[in-house]
Amino acid sequence: QVQLVTTGGGSVPAGGSLRLSCIGIPAVVQGCMAWFRQAAGKEREGVARIDYSGHTTYEDSVKGRFTIIPKNDADNNLHLQMNSLEPEDTAMYFCAALRVPCDFSWSNFFYKSQGTQVTVSS
């Protein structure tokens, strides 16, 4: 099974920005792709997803700050642009691809990544 790779994590002060990348999604895979995060001691949660029609869904706390950027002809990678970061965004971030129906059910995604750590200081 293809293992996706996430890059772009790091440590930033509150208000900063990071751009995460999800590398390794097979070119033939289109449609449902998502970003998840898991903070220490908490459950993994869905952050952003894009479905087969291009419709995007965001977790309430990241709306207006995070943008999921889908694959395109020039770039076969999935991205998550994170702006105005807050300490509450500190977590390990993961990406996933290919799920029917398209929702935030991590365990049912076919392709998944190991995480990249994002730390936001106050």
PDB file of N, CA and C in Angstrom, residues 2 9 15 24-26 33 47 56 60 71 76 93 95 97 99 101 104 106 120:
ATOM      1  N   VAL A   2       0.464   2.247  -0.766  1.00  0.00           N
ATOM      2  CA  VAL A   2       1.228   3.482  -0.851  1.00  0.00           C
ATOM      3  C   VAL A   2       1.136   4.228   0.463  1.00  0.00           C
ATOM      4  N   GLY A   9       5.899  20.877   8.226  1.00  0.00           N
ATOM      5  CA  GLY A   9       5.650  21.229   9.610  1.00  0.00           C
ATOM      6  C   GLY A   9       6.813  22.008  10.202  1.00  0.00           C
ATOM      7  N   GLY A  15       0.141  33.692  14.917  1.00  0.00           N
ATOM      8  CA  GLY A  15      -0.019  34.638  13.815  1.00  0.00           C
ATOM      9  C   GLY A  15       0.763  34.268  12.580  1.00  0.00           C
ATOM     10  N   GLY A  24       3.031  11.927  -2.730  1.00  0.00           N
ATOM     11  CA  GLY A  24       2.943  10.502  -3.013  1.00  0.00           C
ATOM     12  C   GLY A  24       1.575   9.992  -3.390  1.00  0.00           C
ATOM     13  N   ILE A  25       0.607  10.885  -3.539  1.00  0.00           N
ATOM     14  CA  ILE A  25      -0.724  10.447  -3.967  1.00  0.00           C
ATOM     15  C   ILE A  25      -0.621   9.969  -5.408  1.00  0.00           C
ATOM     16  N   PRO A  26      -1.035   8.754  -5.685  1.00  0.00           N
ATOM     17  CA  PRO A  26      -0.955   8.275  -7.075  1.00  0.00           C
ATOM     18  C   PRO A  26      -1.705   9.209  -8.020  1.00  0.00           C
ATOM     19  N   MET A  33      -9.889  13.964  -0.684  1.00  0.00           N
ATOM     20  CA  MET A  33      -8.619  14.076   0.004  1.00  0.00           C
ATOM     21  C   MET A  33      -8.823  14.952   1.225  1.00  0.00           C
ATOM     22  N   VAL A  47      -9.640  18.239   9.664  1.00  0.00           N
ATOM     23  CA  VAL A  47      -9.382  19.673   9.593  1.00  0.00           C
ATOM     24  C   VAL A  47      -9.963  20.262   8.308  1.00  0.00           C
ATOM     25  N   THR A  56     -15.277  21.976  -0.699  1.00  0.00           N
ATOM     26  CA  THR A  56     -14.394  21.908   0.462  1.00  0.00           C
ATOM     27  C   THR A  56     -15.188  22.022   1.762  1.00  0.00           C
ATOM     28  N   ASP A  60     -14.669  23.929  12.130  1.00  0.00           N
ATOM     29  CA  ASP A  60     -15.087  25.303  12.453  1.00  0.00           C
ATOM     30  C   ASP A  60     -13.924  26.201  12.899  1.00  0.00           C
ATOM     31  N   LYS A  71      -4.701  18.774  -5.785  1.00  0.00           N
ATOM     32  CA  LYS A  71      -3.775  18.486  -6.873  1.00  0.00           C
ATOM     33  C   LYS A  71      -4.238  19.216  -8.133  1.00  0.00           C
ATOM     34  N   ASN A  76       1.128  17.469  -8.478  1.00  0.00           N
ATOM     35  CA  ASN A  76       0.372  16.281  -8.087  1.00  0.00           C
ATOM     36  C   ASN A  76       0.270  16.118  -6.572  1.00  0.00           C
ATOM     37  N   TYR A  93       0.002  16.704  12.145  1.00  0.00           N
ATOM     38  CA  TYR A  93      -0.901  16.819  11.008  1.00  0.00           C
ATOM     39  C   TYR A  93      -0.662  15.661  10.031  1.00  0.00           C
ATOM     40  N   CYS A  95      -2.254  13.585   6.282  1.00  0.00           N
ATOM     41  CA  CYS A  95      -3.102  13.686   5.095  1.00  0.00           C
ATOM     42  C   CYS A  95      -3.616  12.296   4.730  1.00  0.00           C
ATOM     43  N   ALA A  97      -6.127  10.172   1.436  1.00  0.00           N
ATOM     44  CA  ALA A  97      -6.767  10.274   0.128  1.00  0.00           C
ATOM     45  C   ALA A  97      -7.581   9.024  -0.161  1.00  0.00           C
ATOM     46  N   ARG A  99     -11.593   7.991  -0.387  1.00  0.00           N
ATOM     47  CA  ARG A  99     -12.591   7.519   0.572  1.00  0.00           C
ATOM     48  C   ARG A  99     -13.969   7.759  -0.033  1.00  0.00           C
ATOM     49  N   PRO A 101     -18.032   7.174   1.174  1.00  0.00           N
ATOM     50  CA  PRO A 101     -18.239   8.581   0.826  1.00  0.00           C
ATOM     51  C   PRO A 101     -17.143   9.459   1.403  1.00  0.00           C
ATOM     52  N   PHE A 104     -14.828  12.606   7.209  1.00  0.00           N
ATOM     53  CA  PHE A 104     -13.645  12.684   8.058  1.00  0.00           C
ATOM     54  C   PHE A 104     -13.423  11.393   8.849  1.00  0.00           C
ATOM     55  N   TRP A 106     -11.087   8.816   9.346  1.00  0.00           N
ATOM     56  CA  TRP A 106      -9.672   8.519   9.090  1.00  0.00           C
ATOM     57  C   TRP A 106      -9.445   7.043   8.770  1.00  0.00           C
ATOM     58  N   VAL A 120       2.827  25.867  17.530  1.00  0.00           N
ATOM     59  CA  VAL A 120       2.587  27.306  17.487  1.00  0.00           C
ATOM     60  C   VAL A 120       2.772  27.866  18.895  1.00  0.00           C
TER      61      VAL A 120
END
